[in-house]
């Protein structure tokens, strides 16, 4: 049997695609999910304090608003519940094949369909393949010598060991990114000593988190009330925060808030110096927290900035020769984010492999979604569609709308294939590269937004609103109808989508 659409992944993006397909009356689709549950990062990240630092009314589907969010910034259990509710309300759960890991997908040019292989050796077929595997799904561990020699308990923040009790232990944390900033305040009061190994000091802006009271709840029962909140946060992200990642003047407001928070929450000048960033605001993800600095200021917390040289059986050794003994080591070291679609093998026309051929210099896709020579393949939350300033759900919804429009085009024109032209792809990349050069991500800091060679493969450099406009519908010039037309257009045929 050949499905119309196969979706890989049942997280925020995959569920969005599935719900919208169902709403559009497309019945022939299957969602493949390697785990036993849906939810993506909100299933995997269960560390204490896990939550979203984007406000709930913006970090949710536009078509599934909720009046009863408990607080401004929802925690992981509430987000996972939301996704379960959405899947159930729209009847998606029976369409998900759990415990089904897709290891490879190859385009069959003769049959004009994708063949998917699963880890247990089965094959499935679909005309259109939509990948929805996220950017932050594979934990990255530090590669220090001796990592495996550590005799205590060790785990990654995205694979939190809930069977292990940290009470009264000496605990080490490597990493001070958005995940660590959320769990450090939760574990600091519990442990005897917390040693935080910081490689870079980050910019931390106030979160001003609060629980919604009766007045808010009454407001959110009206569409206008919900929209006002959603619109307000959206506008803040696309103006003030966007300015911050462009090095603009409005971004100075955020920098002021960060500096003021550091000054007021960290009275000790030596600790304050350690926590002062040495790169421009926005170069790495801006952290959003009210309780991170107070946790670091506790008597039982040490911030260690000496370079780590090795992991020993008893703890961590730093460049000054000190061995910092630990009972437990927590890796808050992030994810292999630039390795898009890994470890799947995706094979397009003429046996071309996505990672080895098309992406040899780093992942790239037209509007973050499609690649020449890979017909009927669409990526959700693909290359250069992450945001440092707004909710990625907005990007995902724009992509889903675009893909539905591509399906409509196929139905309307009797086409079996949608394949972006190489010229549209190249023109888009040129514009994208120019725009990326004007952002602070290129300002010399390291981050998960970039490959080892410094190419920014993850972030969208413009406003979310601009992406929405560009993805309104597929332009016929970008998708020439016949395969043999694929190279017929000249670069002059395209002014480029940006
Ligand atoms: P991350 O942002 O990649 O941070 C990893 C941290 O580990 C950084 O402080 C990094 O230091 C440090 N690190 C990595 N390798 C190291 C090594 N070998 N030695 C010493 N330190 C090392 O990872 P994350 O905190 O898990 O967050 C990843 C992304 O997930 C976020 O940017 C965000 O998009 C998403 N997230 C979102 C939320 C939310 O509330 N919306 C919450 C959590 C995560 P350097 O900075 O020096 O590299």
Short mmCIF file of C-alpha atoms and ligand atoms in Angstrom, two decimals:
data_model
loop_
_atom_site.label_atom_id
_atom_site.label_comp_id
_atom_site.label_asym_id
_atom_site.label_seq_id
_atom_site.Cartn_x
_atom_site.Cartn_y
_atom_site.Cartn_z
CA UNK A 1 0.00 0.00 0.00
CA UNK A 2 1.24 3.49 -0.78
CA UNK A 3 0.21 6.29 1.57
CA UNK A 4 -0.23 9.77 0.22
CA UNK A 5 1.96 11.14 3.03
CA UNK A 6 4.39 9.58 5.50
CA UNK A 7 5.40 11.70 8.49
CA UNK A 8 8.46 10.82 10.55
CA UNK A 9 8.16 11.97 14.15
CA UNK A 10 5.20 12.66 16.46
CA UNK A 11 6.43 15.80 18.20
CA UNK A 12 5.06 19.32 17.84
CA UNK A 13 5.83 19.42 14.08
CA UNK A 14 4.70 15.92 13.10
CA UNK A 15 1.43 16.28 15.01
CA UNK A 16 0.80 19.66 13.42
CA UNK A 17 1.23 18.13 9.95
CA UNK A 18 -1.04 15.20 10.83
CA UNK A 19 -3.79 17.38 12.29
CA UNK A 20 -3.77 19.76 9.35
CA UNK A 21 -3.85 16.86 6.85
CA UNK A 22 -6.83 15.38 8.66
CA UNK A 23 -8.57 18.76 8.70
CA UNK A 24 -7.91 19.11 4.95
CA UNK A 25 -9.63 15.77 4.35
CA UNK A 26 -6.47 13.79 3.52
CA UNK A 27 -7.02 10.35 5.02
CA UNK A 28 -4.07 8.45 3.57
CA UNK A 29 -1.21 9.26 5.92
CA UNK A 30 0.82 7.55 8.63
CA UNK A 31 2.98 9.01 11.38
CA UNK A 32 6.05 6.92 12.26
CA UNK A 33 7.38 7.41 15.78
CA UNK A 34 10.40 5.58 17.13
CA UNK A 35 9.44 5.95 20.80
CA UNK A 36 6.53 4.53 22.77
CA UNK A 37 4.83 7.90 23.16
CA UNK A 38 4.25 11.12 21.23
CA UNK A 39 5.62 14.50 22.29
CA UNK A 40 9.17 14.76 20.90
CA UNK A 41 11.36 17.00 23.08
CA UNK A 42 8.50 17.33 25.57
CA UNK A 43 8.49 13.57 26.04
CA UNK A 44 12.30 13.33 26.30
CA UNK A 45 13.19 16.33 28.47
CA UNK A 46 11.83 15.56 31.91
CA UNK A 47 14.60 17.15 33.98
CA UNK A 48 13.46 19.08 37.10
CA UNK A 49 12.14 22.47 36.05
CA UNK A 50 11.88 21.52 32.34
CA UNK A 51 9.58 23.93 30.60
CA UNK A 52 9.31 26.40 27.81
CA UNK A 53 10.69 29.90 28.05
CA UNK A 54 8.32 31.03 25.31
CA UNK A 55 4.91 32.05 26.75
CA UNK A 56 2.22 29.38 26.50
CA UNK A 57 -0.21 31.43 24.41
CA UNK A 58 2.46 31.77 21.71
CA UNK A 59 4.06 28.36 22.17
CA UNK A 60 0.93 26.48 21.07
CA UNK A 61 -0.89 25.86 17.81
CA UNK A 62 -2.89 28.79 16.46
CA UNK A 63 -5.73 26.37 15.67
CA UNK A 64 -5.75 24.83 19.17
CA UNK A 65 -5.72 27.72 21.64
CA UNK A 66 -6.16 26.96 25.28
CA UNK A 67 -7.92 29.06 27.87
CA UNK A 68 -6.65 27.19 30.92
CA UNK A 69 -2.85 27.40 30.74
CA UNK A 70 -1.75 27.39 34.36
CA UNK A 71 1.02 29.98 34.00
CA UNK A 72 2.81 32.32 31.64
CA UNK A 73 5.54 29.76 30.90
CA UNK A 74 4.27 26.18 30.90
CA UNK A 75 6.25 23.31 32.39
CA UNK A 76 6.96 20.07 30.56
CA UNK A 77 4.06 17.98 31.96
CA UNK A 78 1.55 20.63 30.89
CA UNK A 79 3.05 20.85 27.38
CA UNK A 80 3.08 17.10 26.97
CA UNK A 81 -0.54 16.97 28.12
CA UNK A 82 -1.41 19.66 25.57
CA UNK A 83 0.11 17.59 22.76
CA UNK A 84 -1.73 14.47 23.92
CA UNK A 85 -4.99 16.44 24.03
CA UNK A 86 -4.42 17.83 20.53
CA UNK A 87 -3.66 14.36 19.15
CA UNK A 88 -6.80 12.92 20.77
CA UNK A 89 -9.14 15.78 19.88
CA UNK A 90 -8.19 15.42 16.22
CA UNK A 91 -8.18 11.62 16.17
CA UNK A 92 -4.48 11.38 15.31
CA UNK A 93 -3.38 8.70 17.78
CA UNK A 94 -4.61 5.73 15.66
CA UNK A 95 -2.56 7.12 12.77
CA UNK A 96 0.71 6.91 14.72
CA UNK A 97 2.85 3.78 14.53
CA UNK A 98 4.77 3.80 17.78
CA UNK A 99 8.02 1.87 18.30
CA UNK A 100 8.72 2.31 14.60
CA UNK A 101 12.07 3.85 13.83
CA UNK A 102 12.67 4.80 10.20
CA UNK A 103 16.33 4.18 9.44
CA UNK A 104 16.35 5.07 5.74
CA UNK A 105 14.19 6.51 2.99
CA UNK A 106 14.93 6.17 -0.71
CA UNK A 107 13.12 7.76 -3.64
CA UNK A 108 11.95 5.26 -6.24
CA UNK A 109 12.07 7.29 -9.45
CA UNK A 110 10.12 4.74 -11.47
CA UNK A 111 7.24 4.45 -9.02
CA UNK A 112 7.58 8.12 -8.02
CA UNK A 113 7.28 7.36 -4.36
CA UNK A 114 9.41 7.06 -1.23
CA UNK A 115 10.35 3.73 0.24
CA UNK A 116 10.87 3.81 3.99
CA UNK A 117 12.78 1.15 5.89
CA UNK A 118 12.31 0.55 9.59
CA UNK A 119 14.83 -0.60 12.17
CA UNK A 120 13.12 -4.01 12.27
CA UNK A 121 13.48 -4.47 8.52
CA UNK A 122 9.97 -3.60 7.30
CA UNK A 123 9.23 -1.33 4.32
CA UNK A 124 6.50 1.26 3.87
CA UNK A 125 5.69 3.48 0.90
CA UNK A 126 4.39 7.00 0.47
CA UNK A 127 4.17 9.50 -2.36
CA UNK A 128 5.23 12.38 -0.14
CA UNK A 129 7.66 12.20 2.77
CA UNK A 130 7.56 14.77 5.57
CA UNK A 131 10.32 14.61 8.16
CA UNK A 132 9.49 16.05 11.57
CA UNK A 133 12.38 14.86 13.71
CA UNK A 134 13.35 18.21 15.23
CA UNK A 135 16.75 19.80 15.62
CA UNK A 136 17.35 18.97 19.29
CA UNK A 137 16.62 15.28 19.59
CA UNK A 138 20.06 13.68 19.94
CA UNK A 139 21.97 14.44 23.16
CA UNK A 140 25.56 15.60 22.80
CA UNK A 141 28.05 14.39 25.40
CA UNK A 142 31.38 16.14 26.02
CA UNK A 143 34.34 14.28 24.57
CA UNK A 144 36.81 14.69 27.45
CA UNK A 145 39.32 11.92 28.05
CA UNK A 146 38.21 9.56 30.79
CA UNK A 147 34.48 10.17 30.25
CA UNK A 148 33.68 6.49 30.63
CA UNK A 149 35.96 6.09 33.68
CA UNK A 150 33.71 8.10 36.00
CA UNK A 151 32.72 5.75 38.83
CA UNK A 152 29.70 7.73 40.08
CA UNK A 153 26.33 8.21 38.40
CA UNK A 154 26.32 10.19 35.16
CA UNK A 155 23.51 11.17 32.81
CA UNK A 156 22.47 13.78 30.24
CA UNK A 157 19.82 16.42 31.03
CA UNK A 158 17.63 15.07 28.19
CA UNK A 159 17.83 11.54 29.66
CA UNK A 160 17.34 12.47 33.32
CA UNK A 161 17.80 9.57 35.72
CA UNK A 162 14.72 9.87 37.94
CA UNK A 163 15.68 6.74 39.86
CA UNK A 164 18.74 8.46 41.25
CA UNK A 165 18.29 10.63 44.34
CA UNK A 166 20.61 13.67 44.42
CA UNK A 167 19.82 14.56 48.04
CA UNK A 168 22.98 15.47 50.01
CA UNK A 169 25.25 14.52 47.12
CA UNK A 170 28.14 16.42 45.58
CA UNK A 171 26.89 17.02 42.05
CA UNK A 172 28.71 18.40 39.01
CA UNK A 173 26.99 20.01 36.04
CA UNK A 174 28.80 20.58 32.75
CA UNK A 175 27.10 23.28 30.72
CA UNK A 176 25.18 26.47 31.40
CA UNK A 177 22.73 26.61 28.47
CA UNK A 178 18.90 26.87 28.52
CA UNK A 179 18.47 23.33 29.93
CA UNK A 180 21.00 23.73 32.78
CA UNK A 181 19.55 27.13 33.64
CA UNK A 182 16.22 25.44 34.27
CA UNK A 183 17.38 22.45 36.34
CA UNK A 184 20.19 24.09 38.38
CA UNK A 185 17.75 26.17 40.52
CA UNK A 186 15.68 23.02 41.13
CA UNK A 187 18.53 20.79 42.33
CA UNK A 188 20.70 23.39 44.12
CA UNK A 189 18.65 23.39 47.37
CA UNK A 190 18.63 19.58 47.47
CA UNK A 191 22.28 18.69 47.01
CA UNK A 192 25.12 19.11 49.51
CA UNK A 193 27.40 20.81 47.00
CA UNK A 194 26.77 21.78 43.40
CA UNK A 195 29.78 22.38 41.17
CA UNK A 196 28.78 24.15 37.96
CA UNK A 197 31.39 23.92 35.20
CA UNK A 198 30.88 26.95 32.99
CA UNK A 199 32.70 27.30 29.67
CA UNK A 200 30.90 30.47 28.61
CA UNK A 201 28.91 32.98 30.64
CA UNK A 202 25.55 33.61 28.99
CA UNK A 203 23.22 36.57 28.75
CA UNK A 204 20.27 35.97 31.10
CA UNK A 205 17.15 38.11 30.85
CA UNK A 206 14.31 38.13 33.41
CA UNK A 207 11.43 35.76 32.81
CA UNK A 208 8.85 37.40 35.06
CA UNK A 209 7.03 34.10 35.28
CA UNK A 210 3.72 33.97 37.14
CA UNK A 211 0.65 31.78 37.60
CA UNK A 212 -2.50 32.90 35.84
CA UNK A 213 -5.20 34.04 38.28
CA UNK A 214 -8.98 34.35 37.87
CA UNK A 215 -8.76 37.61 35.91
CA UNK A 216 -6.42 36.09 33.32
CA UNK A 217 -8.53 32.97 33.12
CA UNK A 218 -11.65 35.01 32.46
CA UNK A 219 -9.77 36.95 29.78
CA UNK A 220 -8.55 33.78 28.09
CA UNK A 221 -12.05 32.39 27.72
CA UNK A 222 -12.49 34.99 24.98
CA UNK A 223 -10.79 34.70 21.60
CA UNK A 224 -9.89 38.39 21.78
CA UNK A 225 -8.14 37.92 25.12
CA UNK A 226 -6.07 34.98 23.89
CA UNK A 227 -5.24 36.76 20.67
CA UNK A 228 -4.12 39.87 22.52
CA UNK A 229 -1.61 37.83 24.52
CA UNK A 230 -0.43 35.81 21.55
CA UNK A 231 -0.14 38.90 19.38
CA UNK A 232 1.63 40.88 22.08
CA UNK A 233 4.30 38.24 22.64
CA UNK A 234 4.65 37.69 18.90
CA UNK A 235 5.21 41.41 18.34
CA UNK A 236 7.74 41.58 21.19
CA UNK A 237 9.69 38.67 19.63
CA UNK A 238 9.62 40.09 16.12
CA UNK A 239 10.66 43.58 17.20
CA UNK A 240 12.70 43.77 20.42
CA UNK A 241 14.20 40.27 20.41
CA UNK A 242 14.71 40.33 16.65
CA UNK A 243 16.58 43.59 17.06
CA UNK A 244 18.79 41.89 19.66
CA UNK A 245 19.94 39.22 17.20
CA UNK A 246 20.55 41.87 14.52
CA UNK A 247 22.60 44.01 16.88
CA UNK A 248 19.89 46.68 16.63
CA UNK A 249 19.00 49.52 18.98
CA UNK A 250 15.86 47.94 20.48
CA UNK A 251 18.05 45.01 21.49
CA UNK A 252 19.85 47.36 23.87
CA UNK A 253 16.77 47.20 26.07
CA UNK A 254 17.28 43.46 26.48
CA UNK A 255 20.96 43.96 27.19
CA UNK A 256 20.06 46.52 29.87
CA UNK A 257 17.62 44.05 31.49
CA UNK A 258 20.28 41.33 31.49
CA UNK A 259 22.95 43.57 33.01
CA UNK A 260 20.55 44.90 35.64
CA UNK A 261 19.50 41.38 36.63
CA UNK A 262 23.15 40.29 36.96
CA UNK A 263 23.93 43.37 39.08
CA UNK A 264 20.97 43.00 41.42
CA UNK A 265 20.98 39.22 41.83
CA UNK A 266 24.74 38.66 42.15
CA UNK A 267 26.16 40.95 44.86
CA UNK A 268 29.62 39.26 44.91
CA UNK A 269 31.83 41.12 42.37
CA UNK A 270 34.10 38.09 41.76
CA UNK A 271 31.13 35.84 40.90
CA UNK A 272 29.57 38.65 38.85
CA UNK A 273 32.78 38.91 36.80
CA UNK A 274 32.67 35.16 36.10
CA UNK A 275 29.05 35.44 34.97
CA UNK A 276 29.58 38.41 32.64
CA UNK A 277 29.37 37.32 28.98
CA UNK A 278 32.25 38.15 26.62
CA UNK A 279 30.25 37.95 23.38
CA UNK A 280 27.44 40.12 21.98
CA UNK A 281 23.88 39.57 23.17
CA UNK A 282 22.04 37.04 20.99
CA UNK A 283 25.14 35.34 19.58
CA UNK A 284 24.12 32.29 21.62
CA UNK A 285 20.51 31.64 22.67
CA UNK A 286 19.50 34.34 25.21
CA UNK A 287 18.64 32.64 28.50
CA UNK A 288 15.40 33.54 30.23
CA UNK A 289 15.27 32.95 33.97
CA UNK A 290 14.40 34.60 37.28
CA UNK A 291 15.99 31.99 39.54
CA UNK A 292 19.27 30.99 37.88
CA UNK A 293 21.52 33.69 39.36
CA UNK A 294 20.05 33.33 42.89
CA UNK A 295 20.82 29.59 42.66
CA UNK A 296 24.44 30.28 41.67
CA UNK A 297 24.75 32.76 44.56
CA UNK A 298 23.93 30.05 47.14
CA UNK A 299 26.63 29.02 49.64
CA UNK A 300 26.56 25.39 48.48
CA UNK A 301 27.11 26.26 44.79
CA UNK A 302 30.49 26.82 43.10
CA UNK A 303 30.91 28.20 39.60
CA UNK A 304 34.09 26.75 38.12
CA UNK A 305 35.45 28.44 35.02
CA UNK A 306 38.82 26.66 34.82
CA UNK A 307 39.06 24.59 31.66
CA UNK A 308 38.13 20.94 32.10
CA UNK A 309 41.04 18.68 31.13
CA UNK A 310 39.69 15.22 31.90
CA UNK A 311 37.08 13.20 33.70
CA UNK A 312 38.53 10.99 36.44
CA UNK A 313 36.90 8.06 38.25
CA UNK A 314 36.13 10.45 41.13
CA UNK A 315 35.19 13.66 39.38
CA UNK A 316 36.50 16.35 37.02
CA UNK A 317 40.06 17.59 36.69
CA UNK A 318 40.61 21.18 35.59
CA UNK A 319 43.59 22.88 33.95
CA UNK A 320 44.90 24.23 37.29
CA UNK A 321 45.44 20.60 38.38
CA UNK A 322 42.50 20.48 40.82
CA UNK A 323 40.41 17.33 40.93
CA UNK A 324 36.82 18.30 41.79
CA UNK A 325 35.31 15.22 43.41
CA UNK A 326 31.71 14.34 42.53
CA UNK A 327 29.10 11.73 43.38
CA UNK A 328 27.05 12.50 40.27
CA UNK A 329 27.85 14.19 36.98
CA UNK A 330 25.10 15.76 34.86
CA UNK A 331 25.78 16.66 31.25
CA UNK A 332 23.85 19.78 30.32
CA UNK A 333 25.82 19.87 27.10
CA UNK A 334 23.06 20.15 24.53
CA UNK A 335 22.40 18.32 21.30
CA UNK A 336 24.01 17.43 17.97
CA UNK A 337 21.85 20.06 16.32
CA UNK A 338 23.62 20.62 13.00
CA UNK A 339 23.43 16.95 12.05
CA UNK A 340 19.96 17.25 10.47
CA UNK A 341 17.92 14.04 9.99
CA UNK A 342 20.73 11.92 11.48
CA UNK A 343 21.06 8.99 11.73
CA UNK A 344 18.61 8.37 8.86
CA UNK A 345 19.93 7.81 5.35
CA UNK A 346 17.93 9.76 2.76
CA UNK A 347 18.53 8.83 -0.88
CA UNK A 348 17.13 10.92 -3.74
CA UNK A 349 17.45 10.74 -7.52
CA UNK A 350 20.33 8.74 -9.01
CA UNK A 351 21.23 7.28 -5.62
CA UNK A 352 22.32 10.68 -4.29
CA UNK A 353 22.51 10.76 -0.51
CA UNK A 354 21.34 13.87 1.24
CA UNK A 355 24.09 14.14 3.84
CA UNK A 356 27.02 12.95 1.74
CA UNK A 357 26.16 14.84 -1.47
CA UNK A 358 23.71 17.71 -1.10
CA UNK A 359 24.76 18.58 2.46
CA UNK A 360 28.50 17.94 2.32
CA UNK A 361 29.08 21.59 3.40
CA UNK A 362 26.27 21.64 5.95
CA UNK A 363 22.51 21.21 5.79
CA UNK A 364 20.58 23.55 3.48
CA UNK A 365 17.09 23.54 2.01
CA UNK A 366 14.90 25.92 0.02
CA UNK A 367 12.84 27.77 2.65
CA UNK A 368 14.26 25.16 5.02
CA UNK A 369 11.97 22.57 3.47
CA UNK A 370 12.94 21.17 0.09
CA UNK A 371 16.12 20.13 -1.76
CA UNK A 372 16.70 19.64 -5.52
CA UNK A 373 17.04 15.97 -6.53
CA UNK A 374 14.85 14.97 -3.58
CA UNK A 375 11.32 15.20 -5.01
CA UNK A 376 8.31 15.07 -2.72
CA UNK A 377 10.51 15.39 0.35
CA UNK A 378 9.61 18.14 2.82
CA UNK A 379 11.39 18.92 6.06
CA UNK A 380 9.61 20.45 9.03
CA UNK A 381 11.84 22.57 11.31
CA UNK A 382 14.62 21.95 8.80
CA UNK A 383 17.81 23.94 8.12
CA UNK A 384 17.71 27.65 8.96
CA UNK A 385 14.20 27.64 10.39
CA UNK A 386 15.01 27.85 14.08
CA UNK A 387 14.29 31.19 15.75
CA UNK A 388 16.30 32.96 18.39
CA UNK A 389 13.58 35.56 18.85
CA UNK A 390 10.15 33.97 18.54
CA UNK A 391 8.15 30.74 18.81
CA UNK A 392 9.22 27.96 16.42
CA UNK A 393 5.61 26.78 16.36
CA UNK A 394 4.94 29.76 14.07
CA UNK A 395 7.57 28.47 11.64
CA UNK A 396 6.20 24.93 11.78
CA UNK A 397 2.66 26.13 11.05
CA UNK A 398 3.92 28.17 8.06
CA UNK A 399 5.70 25.07 6.72
CA UNK A 400 2.67 22.84 7.16
CA UNK A 401 0.52 25.34 5.28
CA UNK A 402 3.10 25.44 2.45
CA UNK A 403 3.26 21.64 2.20
CA UNK A 404 -0.54 21.41 2.08
CA UNK A 405 -0.47 23.95 -0.72
CA UNK A 406 2.09 21.78 -2.57
CA UNK A 407 -0.26 18.80 -2.23
CA UNK A 408 -3.09 20.96 -3.61
CA UNK A 409 -0.88 21.94 -6.57
CA UNK A 410 -0.20 18.27 -7.29
CA UNK A 411 -3.92 17.45 -7.18
CA UNK A 412 -4.93 20.45 -9.25
CA UNK A 413 -2.27 19.99 -11.96
CA UNK A 414 -2.24 16.20 -11.95
CA UNK A 415 1.42 16.17 -10.95
CA UNK A 416 3.16 13.23 -9.34
CA UNK A 417 6.20 15.20 -8.22
CA UNK A 418 7.11 18.50 -6.60
CA UNK A 419 10.81 19.22 -6.87
CA UNK A 420 12.39 22.58 -6.26
CA UNK A 421 14.57 23.87 -9.09
CA UNK A 422 18.33 24.08 -8.48
CA UNK A 423 18.23 27.77 -9.39
CA UNK A 424 15.54 28.61 -6.86
CA UNK A 425 17.54 26.70 -4.27
CA UNK A 426 20.83 28.45 -5.14
CA UNK A 427 19.23 31.88 -5.26
CA UNK A 428 17.61 31.32 -1.87
CA UNK A 429 20.92 30.21 -0.36
CA UNK A 430 22.70 33.31 -1.67
CA UNK A 431 20.14 35.60 -0.10
CA UNK A 432 20.16 33.60 3.10
CA UNK A 433 23.95 33.71 3.39
CA UNK A 434 23.93 37.49 2.88
CA UNK A 435 21.29 37.91 5.58
CA UNK A 436 23.11 35.61 8.00
CA UNK A 437 26.26 37.68 7.66
CA UNK A 438 24.36 40.62 9.20
CA UNK A 439 23.43 38.71 12.36
CA UNK A 440 25.26 38.41 15.67
CA UNK A 441 25.45 34.62 15.25
CA UNK A 442 28.47 35.26 13.04
CA UNK A 443 30.05 37.39 15.77
CA UNK A 444 32.63 34.84 16.82
CA UNK A 445 30.96 32.88 19.63
CA UNK A 446 30.43 29.14 19.41
CA UNK A 447 26.87 27.82 19.46
CA UNK A 448 24.71 24.91 18.36
CA UNK A 449 23.48 27.14 15.51
CA UNK A 450 26.74 26.50 13.61
CA UNK A 451 28.68 23.59 12.14
CA UNK A 452 32.29 22.97 13.16
CA UNK A 453 33.34 25.03 10.14
CA UNK A 454 31.25 28.01 11.29
CA UNK A 455 28.32 27.77 8.85
CA UNK A 456 25.03 28.80 10.50
CA UNK A 457 22.72 25.95 9.52
CA UNK A 458 20.00 26.28 12.15
CA UNK A 459 18.68 29.80 12.42
CA UNK A 460 16.38 31.97 10.34
CA UNK A 461 17.87 35.46 10.12
CA UNK A 462 14.70 37.44 9.49
CA UNK A 463 11.48 38.02 11.34
CA UNK A 464 9.04 35.12 11.75
CA UNK A 465 6.49 37.28 9.91
CA UNK A 466 8.74 37.37 6.85
CA UNK A 467 8.98 33.60 6.77
CA UNK A 468 5.21 33.39 6.98
CA UNK A 469 4.87 35.67 3.98
CA UNK A 470 7.46 33.78 1.91
CA UNK A 471 5.79 30.46 2.57
CA UNK A 472 2.26 31.58 1.76
CA UNK A 473 2.12 29.22 -1.24
CA UNK A 474 4.64 27.57 -3.61
CA UNK A 475 5.55 29.78 -6.58
CA UNK A 476 5.20 27.92 -9.91
CA UNK A 477 8.65 29.18 -11.01
CA UNK A 478 10.27 27.42 -8.07
CA UNK A 479 8.73 24.07 -8.97
CA UNK A 480 8.93 23.51 -12.76
CA UNK A 481 6.36 20.90 -13.72
CA UNK A 482 8.29 18.27 -15.67
CA UNK A 483 11.44 16.64 -14.39
CA UNK A 484 13.26 17.49 -17.60
CA UNK A 485 12.45 21.16 -16.97
CA UNK A 486 14.43 21.10 -13.81
CA UNK A 487 17.36 23.01 -15.25
CA UNK A 488 15.42 25.00 -17.82
CA UNK A 489 15.21 28.20 -15.80
CA UNK A 490 18.13 30.59 -15.68
CA UNK A 491 19.11 32.46 -12.52
CA UNK A 492 17.53 35.56 -14.06
CA UNK A 493 14.16 33.85 -13.90
CA UNK A 494 14.33 34.26 -10.16
CA UNK A 495 14.55 37.41 -8.23
CA UNK A 496 14.85 35.07 -5.26
CA UNK A 497 12.29 34.63 -2.57
CA UNK A 498 13.93 36.88 -0.01
P1 LIG B 1 23.08 24.23 24.63
O1 LIG B 1 22.34 25.47 24.46
O2 LIG B 1 23.80 23.67 23.46
O3 LIG B 1 24.07 24.44 25.85
C1 LIG B 1 25.06 23.51 26.13
C2 LIG B 1 25.92 24.01 27.25
O4 LIG B 1 26.92 23.04 27.49
C3 LIG B 1 26.64 25.32 26.94
O5 LIG B 1 26.77 26.05 28.09
C4 LIG B 1 28.00 24.82 26.43
O6 LIG B 1 29.03 25.75 26.60
C5 LIG B 1 28.20 23.66 27.34
N1 LIG B 1 29.10 22.65 26.78
C6 LIG B 1 28.88 21.89 25.68
N2 LIG B 1 29.92 21.06 25.49
C7 LIG B 1 30.81 21.33 26.49
C8 LIG B 1 32.08 20.83 26.82
N3 LIG B 1 32.66 19.86 26.09
N4 LIG B 1 32.70 21.35 27.91
C9 LIG B 1 32.12 22.31 28.65
N5 LIG B 1 30.92 22.82 28.39
C10 LIG B 1 30.27 22.34 27.31
O7 LIG B 1 22.12 23.03 25.16
P2 LIG B 1 20.79 23.10 26.02
O8 LIG B 1 20.96 23.91 27.22
O9 LIG B 1 20.32 21.70 26.18
O10 LIG B 1 19.79 23.87 25.07
C11 LIG B 1 19.70 23.54 23.71
C12 LIG B 1 18.55 24.24 23.08
O11 LIG B 1 17.35 23.59 23.47
C13 LIG B 1 18.33 25.67 23.47
O12 LIG B 1 19.10 26.60 22.84
C14 LIG B 1 16.87 25.88 23.16
O13 LIG B 1 16.66 26.16 21.83
C15 LIG B 1 16.32 24.51 23.51
N6 LIG B 1 15.78 24.60 24.87
C16 LIG B 1 14.73 25.42 25.03
C17 LIG B 1 14.20 25.59 26.25
C18 LIG B 1 13.04 26.50 26.38
O14 LIG B 1 12.70 26.86 27.50
N7 LIG B 1 12.41 26.91 25.30
C19 LIG B 1 14.74 24.94 27.36
C20 LIG B 1 15.81 24.10 27.17
C21 LIG B 1 16.34 23.93 25.90
P3 LIG B 1 29.38 26.83 25.43
O15 LIG B 1 28.29 27.84 25.50
O16 LIG B 1 30.69 27.34 25.81
O17 LIG B 1 29.39 26.06 24.15
#
